[in-house]
Coordinates of C-alpha atoms in Angstrom, one line a residue:
Chain A
M1 CA 53.8 -135.3 -99.3
K2 CA 54.4 -138.8 -98.0
L3 CA 57.2 -139.4 -95.7
L4 CA 59.1 -142.3 -98.2
Q5 CA 58.9 -139.6 -101.3
K6 CA 60.8 -137.2 -98.7
T7 CA 63.3 -138.6 -97.9
S8 CA 64.5 -140.5 -102.0
R9 CA 63.7 -136.9 -103.2
I10 CA 66.2 -135.9 -100.7
Y11 CA 68.3 -139.1 -101.4
L12 CA 68.1 -138.4 -104.8
F13 CA 69.1 -134.7 -104.8
A14 CA 71.9 -135.4 -102.7
S15 CA 73.4 -138.1 -104.0
L16 CA 73.0 -136.4 -107.5
T17 CA 75.0 -133.7 -106.4
I18 CA 77.7 -135.8 -104.7
Y19 CA 77.8 -138.1 -108.0
V20 CA 78.0 -134.9 -109.7
A21 CA 80.9 -133.4 -107.1
V22 CA 82.7 -136.4 -107.6
G23 CA 82.9 -137.2 -110.6
I24 CA 84.4 -133.8 -111.7
A25 CA 86.7 -134.1 -109.1
F26 CA 87.9 -137.5 -110.5
F27 CA 87.9 -136.0 -114.2
W28 CA 90.5 -133.3 -112.8
S29 CA 92.4 -135.9 -110.9
I30 CA 93.4 -137.8 -113.3
K31 CA 94.0 -135.0 -115.6
Y32 CA 96.0 -134.2 -113.5
M33 CA 98.3 -137.5 -113.2
I34 CA 98.3 -138.2 -116.4
Y35 CA 99.4 -134.4 -117.0
D36 CA 101.6 -134.9 -114.2
E37 CA 102.9 -137.6 -115.8
V38 CA 103.4 -136.4 -119.6
E39 CA 105.4 -133.3 -117.9
S40 CA 107.9 -134.9 -116.8
R41 CA 108.2 -136.7 -118.9
L42 CA 109.0 -133.9 -121.1
K43 CA 111.5 -132.6 -118.4
V44 CA 113.4 -135.6 -119.0
E45 CA 113.7 -135.3 -122.1
K46 CA 114.5 -131.5 -122.0
R47 CA 117.2 -133.1 -119.6
D48 CA 118.0 -135.4 -122.4
F49 CA 118.3 -132.4 -124.8
E50 CA 120.4 -130.1 -122.9
A51 CA 122.6 -133.3 -122.2
Y52 CA 123.2 -133.8 -126.5
V53 CA 123.5 -129.8 -126.5
E54 CA 126.4 -129.4 -124.2
E55 CA 128.6 -132.8 -125.5
H56 CA 127.6 -131.9 -129.1
D57 CA 127.4 -128.0 -129.1
E58 CA 125.0 -128.5 -131.4
W59 CA 121.7 -130.3 -133.1
L60 CA 120.7 -131.7 -135.5
D61 CA 117.0 -132.5 -136.0
D62 CA 117.5 -136.3 -137.0
A63 CA 120.5 -136.5 -134.1
Y64 CA 118.5 -137.7 -131.7
F65 CA 115.0 -139.9 -133.3
V66 CA 112.4 -139.5 -130.7
E67 CA 108.3 -140.0 -131.8
N68 CA 108.5 -136.1 -130.3
K69 CA 108.7 -133.4 -132.0
I70 CA 111.2 -131.6 -131.2
E71 CA 111.4 -128.0 -132.8
V72 CA 114.6 -125.6 -132.8
T73 CA 114.1 -122.1 -134.1
P74 CA 117.3 -119.4 -133.2
T75 CA 116.2 -116.0 -131.4
H76 CA 117.5 -113.5 -130.0
G77 CA 117.8 -111.2 -126.9
N78 CA 118.6 -112.9 -123.5
I79 CA 117.5 -116.1 -122.8
S80 CA 115.2 -116.8 -120.5
D81 CA 115.1 -118.7 -117.8
E82 CA 111.8 -119.9 -118.2
V83 CA 110.2 -123.3 -118.7
I84 CA 106.4 -123.1 -120.6
F85 CA 104.7 -126.0 -120.5
K86 CA 100.8 -125.3 -122.6
D87 CA 98.8 -127.5 -125.1
T88 CA 97.8 -127.8 -128.0
V89 CA 96.8 -128.3 -131.2
I90 CA 98.7 -129.7 -134.2
L91 CA 97.4 -130.9 -137.6
N92 CA 97.8 -134.7 -137.8
R93 CA 100.1 -134.6 -141.4
Y94 CA 97.8 -138.0 -143.2
E95 CA 94.5 -138.4 -141.1
G96 CA 94.0 -134.4 -141.3
T97 CA 92.5 -133.6 -138.1
L98 CA 93.9 -132.0 -135.2
D99 CA 95.5 -133.9 -132.0
P100 CA 96.4 -132.2 -129.0
F101 CA 99.8 -132.2 -127.4
R102 CA 101.7 -130.9 -125.0
Q103 CA 104.3 -128.9 -125.0
V104 CA 107.3 -127.7 -123.1
T105 CA 108.9 -124.2 -124.1
F106 CA 112.2 -123.2 -123.0
Y107 CA 115.3 -121.4 -124.5
A108 CA 118.5 -123.0 -124.6
S109 CA 121.8 -121.3 -126.2
I110 CA 122.5 -123.6 -128.6
D111 CA 127.4 -123.1 -129.8
G112 CA 126.8 -119.7 -128.1
D113 CA 123.9 -118.2 -130.3
P114 CA 120.0 -118.2 -128.2
H115 CA 117.6 -120.9 -129.6
R116 CA 113.9 -121.4 -128.6
V117 CA 113.5 -125.1 -128.0
V118 CA 109.6 -126.7 -127.7
I119 CA 109.4 -130.2 -126.9
R120 CA 106.0 -131.9 -127.7
K121 CA 103.6 -134.4 -126.6
S122 CA 101.2 -136.4 -128.2
M123 CA 97.9 -136.7 -125.6
I124 CA 95.8 -138.9 -128.2
Q125 CA 96.4 -141.9 -125.9
S126 CA 96.6 -140.1 -122.0
Y127 CA 93.4 -138.7 -123.7
K128 CA 91.7 -141.8 -124.4
L129 CA 92.9 -143.3 -121.2
I130 CA 90.8 -140.4 -119.2
E131 CA 88.1 -140.6 -121.2
A132 CA 88.3 -143.9 -120.6
I133 CA 89.3 -144.2 -116.8
S134 CA 86.8 -141.5 -116.4
G135 CA 83.6 -143.6 -118.2
I136 CA 84.0 -146.3 -116.1
M137 CA 84.4 -145.0 -113.1
I138 CA 81.4 -142.8 -113.4
A139 CA 79.7 -146.2 -114.1
F140 CA 79.9 -147.8 -111.5
L141 CA 79.3 -144.6 -109.7
A142 CA 76.4 -144.6 -111.0
L143 CA 75.3 -148.8 -110.7
L144 CA 76.5 -147.6 -106.5
M145 CA 73.6 -144.5 -106.8
V146 CA 71.4 -145.8 -108.1
G147 CA 71.6 -149.4 -106.2
M148 CA 71.9 -147.5 -102.8
F149 CA 68.9 -145.3 -103.7
F150 CA 66.6 -148.5 -104.0
F151 CA 67.9 -150.2 -101.1
Q152 CA 67.5 -146.9 -99.1
R153 CA 63.8 -147.2 -100.4
R154 CA 63.0 -150.6 -99.3
L155 CA 64.4 -150.1 -95.9
S156 CA 62.8 -146.9 -95.0
G157 CA 59.7 -148.9 -96.0
K158 CA 60.5 -151.4 -94.3
I159 CA 61.7 -149.5 -90.9
W160 CA 58.7 -147.4 -91.0
Q161 CA 56.6 -150.0 -91.9
P162 CA 55.4 -150.2 -88.0
F163 CA 54.4 -146.4 -87.9
Y164 CA 52.2 -146.5 -91.0
E165 CA 50.2 -149.7 -89.2
S166 CA 50.2 -147.8 -86.1
L167 CA 48.6 -144.3 -88.3
A168 CA 46.4 -146.5 -90.0
N169 CA 45.3 -147.9 -86.1
I170 CA 45.0 -144.8 -85.3
K171 CA 42.9 -143.6 -87.4
D172 CA 40.5 -146.6 -87.1
F173 CA 40.0 -145.1 -83.1
D174 CA 37.2 -143.9 -82.2
W175 CA 36.9 -143.1 -78.4
T176 CA 33.4 -143.8 -78.3
K177 CA 33.6 -146.8 -78.4
N178 CA 34.4 -149.4 -75.5
K179 CA 37.4 -150.6 -78.0
K180 CA 41.4 -150.1 -76.9
L181 CA 44.0 -148.5 -79.1
E182 CA 46.3 -151.3 -80.3
L183 CA 49.6 -151.0 -82.0
P184 CA 52.5 -153.5 -83.6
K185 CA 55.3 -153.7 -81.0
S186 CA 58.4 -152.2 -83.3
E187 CA 61.7 -153.6 -82.4
I188 CA 62.4 -149.8 -82.9
T189 CA 62.8 -147.2 -79.6
E190 CA 61.2 -144.2 -80.8
F191 CA 58.4 -146.1 -82.9
N192 CA 57.4 -147.6 -78.8
E193 CA 57.9 -144.8 -77.2
L194 CA 55.0 -143.1 -79.4
E195 CA 53.0 -145.9 -79.4
D196 CA 53.0 -145.9 -75.2
V197 CA 51.9 -142.7 -75.6
M198 CA 49.5 -142.9 -78.6
V199 CA 47.8 -145.6 -76.4
K200 CA 48.2 -143.3 -72.7
M201 CA 46.6 -141.0 -74.7
A202 CA 43.6 -142.6 -76.3
S203 CA 42.8 -144.9 -73.0
K204 CA 42.7 -141.2 -71.3
M205 CA 40.4 -139.8 -74.3
Q206 CA 38.1 -142.8 -74.1
H207 CA 38.4 -142.4 -70.0
D208 CA 37.9 -138.6 -70.4
Y209 CA 34.6 -139.3 -72.9
K210 CA 32.7 -142.3 -71.0
S211 CA 32.6 -140.1 -67.2
L212 CA 31.8 -137.0 -68.8
K213 CA 28.5 -139.1 -71.2
E214 CA 27.9 -141.0 -66.9
F215 CA 27.9 -137.6 -65.7
T216 CA 26.0 -136.2 -68.2
E217 CA 23.4 -139.0 -67.9
N218 CA 23.0 -139.0 -63.7
A219 CA 23.2 -135.5 -63.5
S220 CA 20.4 -135.5 -66.0
H221 CA 18.6 -138.9 -63.8
E222 CA 19.3 -137.3 -60.2
M223 CA 18.5 -133.6 -61.1
Q224 CA 15.5 -134.5 -63.3
T225 CA 13.2 -136.6 -60.5
P226 CA 13.2 -134.2 -57.8
L227 CA 12.0 -132.1 -60.2
A228 CA 9.4 -134.4 -60.8
L229 CA 8.6 -135.2 -57.6
I230 CA 8.1 -130.9 -57.3
N231 CA 5.9 -130.6 -60.0
A232 CA 3.6 -134.1 -58.9
R233 CA 3.6 -132.5 -55.9
V234 CA 2.9 -129.3 -57.0
E235 CA -0.3 -130.8 -59.0
Q236 CA -1.5 -132.6 -56.3
F237 CA -1.5 -129.1 -54.0
I238 CA -3.6 -127.2 -56.6
Q239 CA -6.4 -130.2 -56.6
T240 CA -6.8 -129.2 -53.4
G241 CA -9.1 -126.3 -54.3
D242 CA -9.3 -123.9 -51.7
L243 CA -6.6 -122.1 -52.6
G244 CA -6.2 -118.2 -51.6
K245 CA -5.0 -116.0 -53.7
E246 CA -1.4 -115.4 -52.4
Q247 CA -1.0 -119.3 -51.5
T248 CA -2.4 -119.3 -55.4
Y249 CA 0.5 -117.3 -56.6
W250 CA 3.2 -118.8 -54.3
I251 CA 2.6 -122.2 -55.9
E252 CA 2.2 -120.8 -59.2
E253 CA 6.1 -119.8 -59.0
I254 CA 7.2 -123.1 -57.4
Y255 CA 5.8 -124.5 -60.7
H256 CA 7.1 -122.4 -63.0
A257 CA 10.9 -122.2 -61.4
S258 CA 11.2 -126.1 -60.7
R259 CA 10.0 -126.1 -64.9
R260 CA 12.2 -123.6 -65.7
I261 CA 15.2 -125.3 -64.0
S262 CA 14.5 -128.6 -65.8
R263 CA 14.6 -127.5 -69.3
L264 CA 17.7 -125.4 -68.2
N265 CA 19.2 -128.2 -66.8
Q266 CA 18.0 -130.8 -70.4
G267 CA 19.6 -127.8 -72.2
L268 CA 22.6 -127.2 -70.2
L269 CA 23.6 -131.4 -70.4
L270 CA 22.0 -131.4 -74.5
L271 CA 25.0 -128.6 -74.4
A272 CA 27.5 -130.9 -72.6
K273 CA 26.6 -134.3 -74.8
I274 CA 27.0 -131.7 -78.2
E275 CA 29.9 -130.7 -76.7
N276 CA 31.1 -134.9 -75.5
Q277 CA 30.6 -135.1 -79.1
Q278 CA 28.0 -138.0 -77.5
F279 CA 25.6 -137.9 -80.8
T280 CA 27.5 -140.3 -83.0
D281 CA 25.0 -141.4 -85.9
H282 CA 25.1 -139.9 -88.7
E283 CA 22.7 -139.6 -91.4
N284 CA 22.7 -137.9 -94.9
T285 CA 20.2 -135.1 -93.9
D286 CA 17.9 -133.3 -96.0
L287 CA 18.0 -129.2 -93.3
S288 CA 16.3 -128.5 -96.1
E289 CA 12.9 -131.3 -96.4
L290 CA 13.5 -130.9 -92.9
A291 CA 13.1 -127.3 -92.1
A292 CA 9.5 -127.9 -94.8
A293 CA 8.4 -130.3 -91.8
K294 CA 8.7 -129.2 -88.7
L295 CA 7.7 -125.6 -89.4
K296 CA 3.8 -128.3 -89.5
D297 CA 5.1 -127.7 -85.6
F298 CA 4.6 -125.0 -84.9
E299 CA 1.2 -124.1 -87.3
D300 CA -0.8 -122.7 -84.5
I301 CA 1.6 -120.4 -83.4
I302 CA 2.0 -118.7 -86.4
S303 CA -0.9 -118.8 -87.2
H304 CA -2.1 -117.1 -83.6
R305 CA 1.2 -114.7 -84.0
N306 CA -0.4 -114.1 -88.2
I307 CA 3.2 -113.9 -89.5
Q308 CA 3.4 -114.3 -92.8
V309 CA 5.8 -117.4 -93.5
N310 CA 7.3 -117.6 -97.1
L311 CA 9.2 -120.9 -98.0
H312 CA 12.1 -121.0 -100.3
C313 CA 12.8 -124.9 -100.1
D314 CA 13.6 -126.1 -103.1
E315 CA 16.9 -127.5 -103.6
K316 CA 18.4 -129.9 -101.1
F317 CA 21.3 -129.2 -98.2
I318 CA 22.3 -131.9 -97.5
V319 CA 24.5 -132.4 -94.5
N320 CA 25.9 -136.0 -92.7
M321 CA 24.9 -135.2 -89.0
S322 CA 23.2 -136.7 -86.8
P323 CA 19.5 -136.8 -87.2
A324 CA 18.3 -135.9 -83.7
L325 CA 21.3 -133.2 -83.4
A326 CA 19.5 -131.9 -87.2
E327 CA 15.8 -131.7 -85.4
I328 CA 17.2 -129.7 -82.4
L329 CA 18.6 -127.1 -84.7
I330 CA 16.2 -126.9 -87.3
V331 CA 13.6 -127.0 -83.8
N332 CA 15.8 -124.1 -82.4
L333 CA 16.6 -121.5 -85.3
V334 CA 11.9 -121.5 -86.6
N335 CA 12.0 -121.5 -82.4
N336 CA 14.5 -118.5 -82.3
A337 CA 12.3 -116.3 -85.3
I338 CA 9.0 -116.6 -84.2
R339 CA 10.2 -116.2 -80.9
H340 CA 11.6 -112.3 -81.1
N341 CA 8.7 -111.6 -84.0
H342 CA 6.5 -109.8 -83.6
Q343 CA 2.9 -110.2 -84.1
N344 CA 1.5 -110.5 -88.2
G345 CA 5.9 -110.1 -88.5
E346 CA 7.3 -112.3 -91.7
L347 CA 9.2 -115.6 -91.2
S348 CA 11.0 -116.5 -93.9
I349 CA 13.1 -120.0 -94.1
K350 CA 15.2 -120.4 -97.6
T351 CA 17.3 -123.2 -98.9
G352 CA 20.3 -123.6 -100.9
T353 CA 23.1 -126.0 -102.0
G354 CA 25.2 -125.4 -99.1
F355 CA 22.8 -122.9 -97.1
L356 CA 20.0 -122.6 -95.1
E357 CA 19.2 -118.9 -94.3
V358 CA 15.8 -118.4 -91.5
S359 CA 14.9 -114.7 -90.8
N360 CA 12.4 -112.7 -89.3
T361 CA 11.2 -109.4 -88.4
G362 CA 11.5 -108.1 -85.1
N363 CA 12.8 -105.1 -83.1
A364 CA 16.9 -104.2 -83.8
L365 CA 18.6 -105.8 -81.4
R366 CA 19.8 -104.5 -78.9
A367 CA 23.3 -106.7 -77.4
D368 CA 27.0 -106.7 -79.6
P369 CA 25.8 -109.7 -82.3
A370 CA 28.7 -111.0 -81.9
S371 CA 27.8 -112.7 -77.8
L372 CA 24.1 -113.3 -79.5
F373 CA 25.2 -117.5 -79.7
N374 CA 26.9 -117.4 -75.8
R375 CA 25.4 -119.1 -73.3
F376 CA 22.5 -117.3 -71.7
K377 CA 22.8 -114.0 -73.6
K378 CA 19.1 -113.1 -73.4
E379 CA 17.7 -110.6 -76.1
S380 CA 13.9 -110.6 -74.7
A381 CA 12.6 -109.4 -71.9
S382 CA 10.4 -112.2 -71.0
G383 CA 11.1 -114.8 -68.5
E384 CA 10.3 -117.6 -70.9
S385 CA 13.3 -118.1 -72.9
L386 CA 15.9 -119.7 -71.5
G387 CA 19.1 -118.4 -73.6
L388 CA 20.5 -121.5 -75.0
G389 CA 18.4 -122.3 -77.7
L390 CA 20.9 -119.9 -80.4
A391 CA 24.6 -121.8 -78.2
I392 CA 23.2 -125.2 -79.0
V393 CA 22.4 -124.8 -82.7
K394 CA 25.9 -122.6 -82.8
Q395 CA 27.7 -126.5 -80.4
I396 CA 25.3 -128.4 -83.4
C397 CA 27.1 -126.6 -86.4
D398 CA 30.6 -126.1 -84.9
N399 CA 30.7 -130.0 -84.4
Y400 CA 29.7 -130.2 -88.2
G401 CA 31.5 -127.8 -88.8
L402 CA 29.4 -125.4 -90.9
Q403 CA 29.9 -121.8 -90.5
I404 CA 26.9 -119.6 -88.8
A405 CA 26.6 -115.5 -89.2
Y406 CA 23.6 -113.4 -88.2
H407 CA 23.1 -111.1 -90.4
N408 CA 21.3 -107.5 -89.6
H409 CA 19.0 -105.3 -92.0
E410 CA 17.2 -102.5 -90.1
S411 CA 14.2 -104.8 -88.7
L412 CA 14.9 -108.1 -90.6
H413 CA 17.8 -110.8 -88.8
K414 CA 18.7 -113.2 -90.5
I415 CA 21.5 -116.9 -89.1
Q416 CA 22.6 -118.6 -91.6
I417 CA 23.9 -121.5 -92.0
S418 CA 26.7 -122.8 -94.8
V419 CA 29.2 -125.3 -95.2
Chain B
M1 CA -8.7 -151.4 -63.3
K2 CA -4.9 -152.0 -61.9
V3 CA -2.1 -151.0 -61.8
L4 CA 1.5 -150.8 -60.7
V5 CA 4.2 -148.2 -60.9
V6 CA 8.1 -148.9 -60.5
E7 CA 9.7 -145.7 -59.0
D8 CA 12.4 -145.5 -56.4
E9 CA 11.4 -142.1 -55.6
K10 CA 8.9 -143.0 -53.0
G11 CA 7.7 -139.3 -52.7
L12 CA 7.4 -139.4 -57.3
A13 CA 6.3 -143.2 -55.6
E14 CA 3.3 -141.9 -54.1
S15 CA 2.3 -138.7 -56.1
I16 CA 1.3 -141.0 -59.2
V17 CA -0.3 -143.5 -56.9
E18 CA -2.4 -140.8 -54.8
Y19 CA -3.8 -139.6 -58.7
L20 CA -4.4 -142.5 -60.2
T21 CA -6.1 -143.7 -57.3
R22 CA -8.3 -140.8 -57.4
E23 CA -9.2 -141.5 -61.5
G24 CA -10.7 -144.7 -60.2
F25 CA -7.4 -147.2 -59.7
I26 CA -6.1 -149.6 -58.1
C27 CA -2.9 -149.2 -57.5
E28 CA 0.9 -151.0 -56.3
V29 CA 3.7 -149.9 -55.9
A30 CA 7.3 -151.6 -56.1
N31 CA 10.3 -149.3 -55.6
T32 CA 13.0 -152.2 -56.3
F33 CA 13.9 -153.9 -59.2
W34 CA 13.7 -156.8 -57.0
Q35 CA 10.0 -156.3 -56.1
A36 CA 8.8 -155.2 -58.9
D37 CA 10.3 -158.8 -60.5
E38 CA 7.9 -160.8 -57.7
K39 CA 5.1 -158.5 -58.2
I40 CA 4.7 -158.9 -62.0
S41 CA 4.8 -162.9 -61.4
L42 CA 3.1 -162.3 -59.1
Y43 CA 0.1 -160.3 -60.0
Q44 CA -1.3 -159.4 -63.4
Y45 CA -1.1 -156.2 -64.2
D46 CA -4.3 -153.9 -66.2
C47 CA -1.0 -151.3 -66.9
T48 CA 2.7 -150.5 -65.5
I49 CA 4.3 -148.0 -64.9
V50 CA 8.6 -148.2 -65.4
D51 CA 11.6 -146.2 -64.0
L52 CA 14.4 -146.9 -66.1
T53 CA 17.1 -146.7 -63.4
L54 CA 15.9 -147.9 -60.7
P55 CA 18.9 -148.6 -57.3
D56 CA 19.1 -152.7 -58.0
G57 CA 18.2 -153.2 -62.6
D58 CA 17.2 -151.7 -65.4
G59 CA 13.9 -151.1 -65.8
F60 CA 14.2 -151.8 -69.4
D61 CA 15.2 -155.9 -68.1
I62 CA 10.7 -155.5 -66.2
V63 CA 10.0 -154.1 -69.7
Q64 CA 11.4 -157.5 -71.4
T65 CA 9.8 -159.7 -68.8
L66 CA 7.0 -158.5 -68.9
K67 CA 7.0 -158.7 -72.6
K68 CA 7.5 -162.6 -72.2
I69 CA 5.0 -163.6 -68.9
A70 CA 2.2 -160.9 -69.9
A71 CA 2.0 -159.8 -72.7
A72 CA -1.6 -158.4 -72.2
T73 CA -0.3 -155.9 -70.1
G74 CA -0.1 -151.8 -71.1
I75 CA 3.2 -150.8 -70.3
I76 CA 4.7 -146.1 -69.8
I77 CA 8.4 -146.1 -69.5
I78 CA 8.8 -142.9 -67.0
S79 CA 12.6 -142.1 -66.8
A80 CA 14.9 -138.4 -66.4
R81 CA 16.9 -139.7 -69.3
N82 CA 15.7 -138.6 -72.6
T83 CA 18.0 -139.5 -75.8
L84 CA 16.1 -140.5 -78.9
E85 CA 18.4 -143.7 -77.6
D86 CA 16.8 -144.3 -74.9
K87 CA 13.1 -144.3 -76.2
I88 CA 14.0 -145.7 -79.8
K89 CA 15.3 -148.8 -77.5
G90 CA 11.7 -148.1 -75.1
L91 CA 9.9 -148.5 -77.8
E92 CA 11.1 -151.6 -79.6
I93 CA 11.5 -153.7 -77.1
G94 CA 7.8 -153.7 -76.2
S95 CA 7.0 -150.1 -74.7
D96 CA 3.6 -148.7 -75.4
D97 CA 4.8 -145.4 -74.3
Y98 CA 8.3 -143.8 -72.9
M99 CA 7.7 -139.8 -70.7
T100 CA 10.8 -138.1 -69.8
K101 CA 10.7 -137.0 -66.4
P102 CA 9.6 -134.7 -65.3
F103 CA 6.2 -135.1 -66.9
H104 CA 2.7 -134.0 -65.5
L105 CA 0.7 -136.5 -63.9
S106 CA -2.5 -135.7 -65.1
E107 CA -0.7 -136.3 -68.9
L108 CA 0.3 -139.8 -66.9
N109 CA -3.4 -140.3 -66.2
A110 CA -4.9 -139.0 -69.2
R111 CA -2.4 -142.1 -71.4
V112 CA -2.8 -144.5 -69.1
K113 CA -6.2 -144.5 -69.5
S114 CA -6.0 -144.2 -73.2
L115 CA -3.6 -147.4 -73.3
I116 CA -5.9 -149.0 -70.9
R117 CA -8.7 -148.3 -73.8
R118 CA -7.0 -148.7 -76.9
R119 CA -6.2 -152.1 -74.7
S120 CA -9.0 -153.3 -73.4
F121 CA -11.4 -152.2 -76.5
G122 CA -9.3 -151.9 -79.9
G123 CA -10.0 -147.7 -79.4
N124 CA -13.3 -148.7 -80.3
N125 CA -16.1 -147.5 -78.1
D126 CA -17.2 -143.7 -77.3
M127 CA -16.3 -141.4 -74.5
I128 CA -18.8 -140.7 -72.7
W129 CA -19.4 -137.1 -70.0
K130 CA -23.0 -136.7 -69.6
E131 CA -24.1 -135.7 -72.8
I132 CA -20.9 -135.2 -74.0
R133 CA -19.9 -138.5 -76.6
V134 CA -17.1 -138.5 -78.6
Q135 CA -16.3 -141.8 -81.1
L136 CA -12.9 -142.1 -80.7
Q137 CA -12.8 -144.4 -83.5
S138 CA -14.3 -141.7 -85.9
R139 CA -12.8 -139.1 -84.1
K140 CA -16.7 -137.6 -83.6
V141 CA -18.5 -135.8 -80.7
F142 CA -21.4 -134.8 -80.0
I143 CA -23.3 -132.7 -77.7
G144 CA -26.7 -134.2 -77.2
E145 CA -27.3 -135.4 -81.0
K146 CA -25.5 -132.8 -82.3
E147 CA -22.4 -133.4 -83.8
A148 CA -20.1 -130.7 -82.9
I149 CA -16.9 -130.3 -85.6
L150 CA -13.7 -130.1 -84.2
S151 CA -10.5 -128.5 -84.8
K152 CA -7.6 -131.8 -84.6
K153 CA -6.6 -129.3 -81.2
E154 CA -9.8 -128.7 -79.6
Y155 CA -10.4 -133.1 -79.9
D156 CA -7.4 -133.1 -78.6
L157 CA -8.1 -130.7 -75.4
L158 CA -12.0 -132.3 -75.4
L159 CA -10.5 -135.5 -74.5
Y160 CA -8.0 -135.0 -71.9
F161 CA -10.5 -133.0 -70.3
L162 CA -12.2 -136.1 -69.8
A163 CA -9.0 -138.1 -68.8
N164 CA -9.1 -135.9 -66.7
T165 CA -12.5 -134.3 -65.1
D166 CA -12.7 -132.6 -61.9
V167 CA -9.4 -131.5 -61.6
A168 CA -7.5 -128.6 -61.8
L169 CA -5.6 -128.6 -64.9
T170 CA -2.6 -126.8 -65.5
K171 CA -2.3 -124.4 -68.1
E172 CA 0.9 -125.2 -68.6
S173 CA 0.1 -129.5 -68.7
I174 CA -2.5 -128.2 -71.8
A175 CA 0.0 -126.6 -73.7
E176 CA 2.6 -129.5 -73.1
H177 CA -0.2 -132.2 -73.9
L178 CA -0.9 -129.9 -77.3
W179 CA 2.0 -128.9 -78.2
G180 CA 5.0 -131.2 -77.4
D181 CA 7.4 -128.9 -75.0
H182 CA 9.4 -127.9 -77.6
M183 CA 6.2 -125.2 -77.6
D184 CA 8.4 -123.5 -73.9
S185 CA 6.8 -120.1 -75.9
Y186 CA 4.3 -117.9 -73.1
D187 CA 2.6 -117.8 -76.7
S188 CA 1.3 -121.3 -76.4
L189 CA -1.1 -119.8 -72.7
D190 CA -2.8 -117.8 -75.3
M191 CA -3.1 -119.9 -77.5
V192 CA -4.4 -122.5 -75.1
Y193 CA -6.9 -119.7 -73.9
S194 CA -8.3 -119.3 -77.3
H195 CA -8.2 -122.8 -77.9
I196 CA -9.9 -123.1 -74.8
K197 CA -12.4 -120.6 -75.6
N198 CA -13.7 -121.7 -79.3
L199 CA -14.8 -125.6 -77.7
R200 CA -16.3 -124.2 -74.8
K201 CA -17.8 -121.8 -77.4
K202 CA -18.7 -124.7 -79.9
I203 CA -20.5 -127.3 -77.0
L204 CA -22.3 -124.1 -75.8
E205 CA -24.4 -123.4 -78.7
R206 CA -24.8 -126.9 -79.5
G207 CA -26.7 -127.1 -76.2
G208 CA -24.9 -128.7 -73.8
K209 CA -23.4 -126.8 -70.6
D210 CA -20.3 -125.0 -69.6
Y211 CA -17.8 -127.3 -68.2
I212 CA -14.5 -125.1 -68.6
Q213 CA -14.4 -123.5 -65.3
S214 CA -11.1 -121.5 -65.1
I215 CA -9.0 -121.4 -61.5
Y216 CA -7.3 -118.0 -61.5
G217 CA -3.8 -118.4 -61.9
I218 CA -3.9 -122.2 -62.2
G219 CA -5.4 -123.2 -65.2
Y220 CA -9.4 -125.1 -65.7
K221 CA -11.4 -128.0 -64.8
F222 CA -13.4 -129.8 -66.5
T223 CA -16.9 -130.4 -64.1
A224 CA -20.4 -130.1 -64.3
P225 CA -20.9 -127.3 -62.6

């Protein structure tokens, strides 16, 4: 839910509640005041009545002509002091409607006899007044609420404007580029503080990205050059020709070790680069097509080990990713499936919408399957394996939000990549 | 054939020069950007080998200058930077080849030779060694008068040998030449062996001599017996 929507909603809800509560309270207070007024008039008439009865010791219906009805009925027993106010309705003689009245009932002795006296006052006018006042007040209140609602909306919109601009700029911000994050200045201190923090964070991110990028470049150069020198010297050395068996063995070891370091260095730097998201070019890559194409590079070794290949790559599996990484992903998966395969084994690649499966026959897994994608987790005893291939695959998958899973069914190992 | 080696690591430059000199090239070395800049403006080279990361400049600038003043020079970049962008950029601004460090001297040698051959004959000449004749244009191989039908890998292997005759080639360099560096599996060494066996057989069957000498623990040498 959007911020403005949320505040509007809260505002609307709160103001409606207040509106209803105020409306009810208002109605009741008006009503109370009117009643109070009617009752005090009834009391005045009661006193008039009592004064009249005291003076004349009798009551004549026509003796005291008032707008109100005064009903006097003889009664029995003791006269109680209670005075009861009550709402009632009386049939209108002319219009046949029931009109509301307020009545006061009390007991008085007229000429020594107890009488019950009821004085009534019509409430028609009073009700009309209540209705009119309440109606007008409620209408004004509603107008005020609606006015406030729209005012608040506009105000919030205006106040939050710099926030939305900043948000848009932050969304567009790319830490792999050199362009600094720029946020609009606002009059509001909190927004300015937020802006300061964001700008600091962004420049820190850019700085970290850049320094890691430089590190990977430098490390690559600084390590590969001496390794190239070792390689070159070894090559020159073996040209001398008169090497004994032992020297040959040593030099071979040196050569192997240096090549291994070089590959290890490249592998680790590649991991660092992927982790640092240095591969910023994105393209819609069909992994299905790529897998089929890359498999051709492995033709020789596949036929050498007599591996049977089953390719089911009819459906496209399109991922928006760096083409270079897509290639590394596929090559590492295929390489892995061939390396851990046995002579006359099987290799199958299957793709469908949203998944790619590479499975191969091979020895049963000894290590914990969960640690399969960890760095330097080697399954094969052969010293040639670096233990980085699947870690790189996993890192690439993590970078693009792809799921990677390993399944094992008897001697069949399957790695599945899916969205 | 004159070759300029632009490389700041002196030892590596020395190795390259030594190796290429044995192969009959006349080599000169520039250890810095400015030396290289001076040399290319003063002399003509058939091929220039350029390292990208130099202490006082960028190898790409040398490639660009070379393209302007001496378009006939073949250019091979050697660099520790192995990103795709660098490779693409290198080829875009006019270098002919891009090799990632560490590389095999034999591979560099083969590429220099093939580059010069392409540049000077348009790939339209034959490679002849003793009774072996390779028609580069049509990719045909003759032993004496008889044609030998080679597989693609065998053909590549033969060319690699012919570019590096009388030199000990490591099994690894051959494997890498044939399959690139993603084939790091030890199987590739077995595969090298089987391709060499086939190639040797095909040459012998057509009356050639056995030129492929195996060197224990190291690899092979293509040389006159």
